[in-house]
mmCIF file of C-alpha atoms in Angstrom:
data_model
loop_
_atom_site.group_PDB
_atom_site.id
_atom_site.type_symbol
_atom_site.label_atom_id
_atom_site.label_comp_id
_atom_site.label_asym_id
_atom_site.label_seq_id
_atom_site.Cartn_x
_atom_site.Cartn_y
_atom_site.Cartn_z
ATOM 1 C CA UNK Z 1 -11.274 -27.060 -6.505
ATOM 2 C CA UNK Z 2 -10.932 -24.674 -9.536
ATOM 3 C CA UNK Z 3 -9.288 -21.141 -9.198
ATOM 4 C CA UNK Z 4 -10.784 -18.951 -11.776
ATOM 5 C CA UNK Z 5 -8.608 -15.569 -12.531
ATOM 6 C CA UNK Z 6 -10.196 -12.937 -14.559
ATOM 7 C CA UNK Z 7 -9.096 -9.240 -15.306
ATOM 8 C CA UNK Z 8 -10.419 -6.875 -12.202
ATOM 9 C CA UNK Z 9 -11.918 -3.538 -12.512
ATOM 10 C CA UNK Z 10 -9.042 -1.716 -10.962
ATOM 11 C CA UNK Z 11 -7.431 -2.234 -14.765
ATOM 12 C CA UNK Z 12 -10.210 0.203 -16.103
ATOM 13 C CA UNK Z 13 -10.285 2.378 -13.228
ATOM 14 C CA UNK Z 14 -8.207 5.803 -13.895
ATOM 15 C CA UNK Z 15 -9.982 8.154 -11.106
ATOM 16 C CA UNK Z 16 -7.002 10.075 -9.561
ATOM 17 C CA UNK Z 17 -7.421 10.777 -5.930
ATOM 18 C CA UNK Z 18 -7.852 14.231 -5.068
ATOM 19 C CA UNK Z 19 -5.676 13.365 -1.703
ATOM 20 C CA UNK Z 20 -3.182 15.830 -2.833
ATOM 21 C CA UNK Z 21 -5.261 19.064 -2.846
ATOM 22 C CA UNK Z 22 -6.372 18.386 1.098
ATOM 23 C CA UNK Z 23 -2.642 18.687 2.397
ATOM 24 C CA UNK Z 24 -1.000 22.223 1.969
ATOM 25 C CA UNK Z 25 1.397 21.638 5.054
ATOM 26 C CA UNK Z 26 4.782 20.002 4.882
ATOM 27 C CA UNK Z 27 5.219 17.629 7.810
ATOM 28 C CA UNK Z 28 8.957 16.861 9.503
ATOM 29 C CA UNK Z 29 9.593 13.077 10.023
ATOM 30 C CA UNK Z 30 12.381 11.488 11.362
ATOM 31 C CA UNK Z 31 13.771 7.900 9.779
ATOM 32 C CA UNK Z 32 14.323 5.135 12.939
ATOM 33 C CA UNK Z 33 13.824 1.694 12.504
ATOM 34 C CA UNK Z 34 12.657 1.602 8.888
ATOM 35 C CA UNK Z 35 9.742 4.021 9.880
ATOM 36 C CA UNK Z 36 9.290 7.782 9.657
ATOM 37 C CA UNK Z 37 8.156 9.284 13.014
ATOM 38 C CA UNK Z 38 6.173 12.449 12.256
ATOM 39 C CA UNK Z 39 5.348 14.798 15.215
ATOM 40 C CA UNK Z 40 3.266 18.068 15.241
ATOM 41 C CA UNK Z 41 0.128 19.488 16.001
ATOM 42 C CA UNK Z 42 -1.737 18.708 12.936
ATOM 43 C CA UNK Z 43 -0.741 15.092 12.273
ATOM 44 C CA UNK Z 44 -4.027 13.862 12.744
ATOM 45 C CA UNK Z 45 -5.070 15.806 9.459
ATOM 46 C CA UNK Z 46 -2.640 13.783 7.538
ATOM 47 C CA UNK Z 47 -3.860 10.721 9.378
ATOM 48 C CA UNK Z 48 -7.514 11.101 8.922
ATOM 49 C CA UNK Z 49 -7.641 12.681 5.673
ATOM 50 C CA UNK Z 50 -6.038 9.588 3.694
ATOM 51 C CA UNK Z 51 -5.599 7.091 6.630
ATOM 52 C CA UNK Z 52 -1.929 7.255 6.298
ATOM 53 C CA UNK Z 53 -0.088 5.788 9.167
ATOM 54 C CA UNK Z 54 -0.711 4.892 12.963
ATOM 55 C CA UNK Z 55 -1.203 7.713 15.575
ATOM 56 C CA UNK Z 56 1.066 6.296 18.669
ATOM 57 C CA UNK Z 57 1.571 8.820 21.788
ATOM 58 C CA UNK Z 58 0.978 11.955 19.919
ATOM 59 C CA UNK Z 59 3.189 10.978 16.830
ATOM 60 C CA UNK Z 60 2.412 9.354 13.475
ATOM 61 C CA UNK Z 61 4.293 6.561 12.339
ATOM 62 C CA UNK Z 62 4.513 5.969 8.834
ATOM 63 C CA UNK Z 63 5.715 2.482 7.303
ATOM 64 C CA UNK Z 64 8.281 2.746 4.599
ATOM 65 C CA UNK Z 65 5.817 2.490 1.911
ATOM 66 C CA UNK Z 66 3.919 5.353 3.113
ATOM 67 C CA UNK Z 67 6.664 7.312 3.835
ATOM 68 C CA UNK Z 68 7.829 7.164 0.493
ATOM 69 C CA UNK Z 69 4.648 8.154 -1.205
ATOM 70 C CA UNK Z 70 4.617 11.097 1.251
ATOM 71 C CA UNK Z 71 8.117 12.363 0.410
ATOM 72 C CA UNK Z 72 7.176 11.919 -3.190
ATOM 73 C CA UNK Z 73 3.939 13.953 -2.754
ATOM 74 C CA UNK Z 74 6.240 16.750 -1.040
ATOM 75 C CA UNK Z 75 3.706 16.216 2.066
ATOM 76 C CA UNK Z 76 6.770 14.897 4.472
ATOM 77 C CA UNK Z 77 10.507 15.896 4.616
ATOM 78 C CA UNK Z 78 12.482 13.112 6.056
ATOM 79 C CA UNK Z 79 15.665 13.248 8.200
ATOM 80 C CA UNK Z 80 17.642 10.565 9.962
ATOM 81 C CA UNK Z 81 18.257 10.982 13.809
ATOM 82 C CA UNK Z 82 21.651 12.811 13.076
ATOM 83 C CA UNK Z 83 20.013 15.514 10.765
ATOM 84 C CA UNK Z 84 20.821 14.363 7.333
ATOM 85 C CA UNK Z 85 17.864 14.795 4.765
ATOM 86 C CA UNK Z 86 16.689 11.897 2.709
ATOM 87 C CA UNK Z 87 15.108 13.007 -0.387
ATOM 88 C CA UNK Z 88 12.872 10.729 -2.689
ATOM 89 C CA UNK Z 89 16.048 9.001 -4.506
ATOM 90 C CA UNK Z 90 17.767 8.434 -1.583
ATOM 91 C CA UNK Z 91 14.960 7.173 0.730
ATOM 92 C CA UNK Z 92 13.728 4.963 -2.037
ATOM 93 C CA UNK Z 93 17.307 3.474 -2.488
ATOM 94 C CA UNK Z 94 17.548 3.156 1.074
ATOM 95 C CA UNK Z 95 14.299 1.073 1.584
ATOM 96 C CA UNK Z 96 14.979 -1.283 -1.706
ATOM 97 C CA UNK Z 97 18.300 -2.018 0.171
ATOM 98 C CA UNK Z 98 16.852 -2.773 3.270
ATOM 99 C CA UNK Z 99 13.394 -4.551 2.416
ATOM 100 C CA UNK Z 100 12.756 -7.249 -0.145
ATOM 101 C CA UNK Z 101 10.442 -6.761 -2.843
ATOM 102 C CA UNK Z 102 10.221 -3.248 -1.788
ATOM 103 C CA UNK Z 103 9.915 -1.568 -4.940
ATOM 104 C CA UNK Z 104 6.921 -3.948 -6.358
ATOM 105 C CA UNK Z 105 4.998 -3.287 -3.042
ATOM 106 C CA UNK Z 106 5.312 0.458 -3.353
ATOM 107 C CA UNK Z 107 4.111 0.472 -7.187
ATOM 108 C CA UNK Z 108 1.235 -1.392 -6.032
ATOM 109 C CA UNK Z 109 0.530 0.831 -3.061
ATOM 110 C CA UNK Z 110 1.041 3.923 -5.217
ATOM 111 C CA UNK Z 111 -1.133 2.950 -7.993
ATOM 112 C CA UNK Z 112 -4.185 2.144 -5.796
ATOM 113 C CA UNK Z 113 -3.603 5.258 -3.786
ATOM 114 C CA UNK Z 114 -3.581 7.487 -6.866
ATOM 115 C CA UNK Z 115 -6.886 5.746 -7.801
ATOM 116 C CA UNK Z 116 -8.430 7.146 -4.682
ATOM 117 C CA UNK Z 117 -8.507 3.847 -2.532
ATOM 118 C CA UNK Z 118 -7.504 3.382 1.020
ATOM 119 C CA UNK Z 119 -4.780 1.043 1.156
ATOM 120 C CA UNK Z 120 -3.665 -0.764 4.705
ATOM 121 C CA UNK Z 121 -1.109 -3.237 5.561
ATOM 122 C CA UNK Z 122 -2.218 -6.731 4.941
ATOM 123 C CA UNK Z 123 -1.803 -10.153 6.686
ATOM 124 C CA UNK Z 124 1.900 -11.681 6.727
ATOM 125 C CA UNK Z 125 3.749 -12.059 3.622
ATOM 126 C CA UNK Z 126 0.969 -13.448 1.311
ATOM 127 C CA UNK Z 127 -1.414 -10.904 1.732
ATOM 128 C CA UNK Z 128 0.501 -7.437 1.121
ATOM 129 C CA UNK Z 129 -2.495 -5.066 1.290
ATOM 130 C CA UNK Z 130 -6.268 -4.362 2.193
ATOM 131 C CA UNK Z 131 -8.007 -2.015 0.386
ATOM 132 C CA UNK Z 132 -10.963 -0.340 1.098
ATOM 133 C CA UNK Z 133 -13.596 1.551 -1.170
ATOM 134 C CA UNK Z 134 -13.488 5.191 -1.783
ATOM 135 C CA UNK Z 135 -14.916 7.207 0.710
ATOM 136 C CA UNK Z 136 -14.696 4.126 3.285
ATOM 137 C CA UNK Z 137 -14.358 4.977 7.254
ATOM 138 C CA UNK Z 138 -11.581 3.064 8.723
ATOM 139 C CA UNK Z 139 -12.937 1.494 11.979
ATOM 140 C CA UNK Z 140 -16.556 1.493 10.395
ATOM 141 C CA UNK Z 141 -16.176 -0.108 7.094
ATOM 142 C CA UNK Z 142 -14.149 -3.146 6.275
ATOM 143 C CA UNK Z 143 -11.730 -3.787 3.473
ATOM 144 C CA UNK Z 144 -13.200 -5.088 0.260
ATOM 145 C CA UNK Z 145 -10.106 -6.613 -1.286
ATOM 146 C CA UNK Z 146 -7.073 -8.247 -0.390
ATOM 147 C CA UNK Z 147 -4.025 -7.606 -2.862
ATOM 148 C CA UNK Z 148 -1.268 -9.900 -3.472
ATOM 149 C CA UNK Z 149 1.375 -8.429 -5.841
ATOM 150 C CA UNK Z 150 3.044 -10.824 -8.419
ATOM 151 C CA UNK Z 151 6.452 -10.108 -10.584
ATOM 152 C CA UNK Z 152 5.703 -11.179 -13.853
ATOM 153 C CA UNK Z 153 7.675 -14.036 -14.628
ATOM 154 C CA UNK Z 154 8.165 -15.204 -10.955
ATOM 155 C CA UNK Z 155 6.740 -18.651 -10.187
ATOM 156 C CA UNK Z 156 3.498 -18.345 -8.029
ATOM 157 C CA UNK Z 157 2.852 -22.219 -6.725
ATOM 158 C CA UNK Z 158 -0.740 -23.479 -6.896
ATOM 159 C CA UNK Z 159 -0.463 -24.394 -3.225
ATOM 160 C CA UNK Z 160 0.376 -20.806 -2.225
ATOM 161 C CA UNK Z 161 -2.354 -19.521 -4.531
ATOM 162 C CA UNK Z 162 -4.794 -21.691 -2.918
ATOM 163 C CA UNK Z 163 -3.779 -20.686 0.548
ATOM 164 C CA UNK Z 164 -4.244 -16.910 -0.166
ATOM 165 C CA UNK Z 165 -7.583 -17.675 -1.981
ATOM 166 C CA UNK Z 166 -8.939 -19.752 1.093
ATOM 167 C CA UNK Z 167 -7.863 -16.602 3.233
ATOM 168 C CA UNK Z 168 -9.592 -14.095 0.989
ATOM 169 C CA UNK Z 169 -12.695 -16.533 0.981
ATOM 170 C CA UNK Z 170 -12.855 -17.076 4.766
ATOM 171 C CA UNK Z 171 -12.628 -13.370 5.376
ATOM 172 C CA UNK Z 172 -15.270 -12.503 2.613
ATOM 173 C CA UNK Z 173 -12.992 -10.468 0.643
ATOM 174 C CA UNK Z 174 -12.052 -10.442 -2.926
ATOM 175 C CA UNK Z 175 -8.568 -11.449 -3.676
ATOM 176 C CA UNK Z 176 -6.779 -9.532 -6.402
ATOM 177 C CA UNK Z 177 -3.427 -10.581 -7.812
ATOM 178 C CA UNK Z 178 -1.499 -7.733 -8.925
ATOM 179 C CA UNK Z 179 1.129 -8.477 -11.802
ATOM 180 C CA UNK Z 180 3.969 -5.860 -11.807
ATOM 181 C CA UNK Z 181 5.897 -6.261 -15.325
ATOM 182 C CA UNK Z 182 9.258 -5.527 -16.084
ATOM 183 C CA UNK Z 183 8.293 -1.566 -17.067
ATOM 184 C CA UNK Z 184 6.349 -1.569 -13.592
ATOM 185 C CA UNK Z 185 3.096 -1.587 -15.318
ATOM 186 C CA UNK Z 186 0.248 -3.098 -13.293
ATOM 187 C CA UNK Z 187 -2.432 -5.674 -14.314
ATOM 188 C CA UNK Z 188 -5.017 -6.740 -11.721
ATOM 189 C CA UNK Z 189 -6.719 -10.152 -11.721
ATOM 190 C CA UNK Z 190 -9.762 -11.064 -9.508
ATOM 191 C CA UNK Z 191 -9.039 -14.703 -8.168
ATOM 192 C CA UNK Z 192 -11.979 -16.963 -6.898
ATOM 193 C CA UNK Z 193 -12.339 -20.479 -5.873
ATOM 194 C CA UNK Z 194 -14.787 -22.762 -7.407
ATOM 195 C CA UNK Z 195 -15.742 -26.357 -6.236
ATOM 196 C CA UNK Z 196 -16.504 -28.848 -8.537
#
């Protein structure tokens, strides 16, 4: 088996998301167990317009990566249960200290969202994100890409690369390796299996 890696179209795709112009409202969220819980009448708007979080029992649960992006975009104000407000910097530091590889994952997530893609959680540790085409409808359309972030200079074993390539192939998705360099710049690579 041969694995072919080529640069991906994401590298040349500079379309900015129009996501920010939809939500003039700022929501209040409570940080609880590494999630931000948002309550309010219009939480379905935040969820449906960008497919952020999961609606559970009339609340919107944002995972750490979604939470930080929402704080950065001034869409959510986060407080602890005892009322302490977390700004962007404090929330970023908190998540970086609590979650391995958080910053790398956040940079990839933010870049894809800025390009207008719908990004959802992936499968386990190896497939970090599922990425849907722009304009996709969750529940009707399926993800087109699976994303595996790699820190420049970090080893990636051929065994692991083969494993994640097979996962992508069996789920009929394109595997994208996202290399994050020391300056936080991202380069996207297609990764495909070829049998010889």
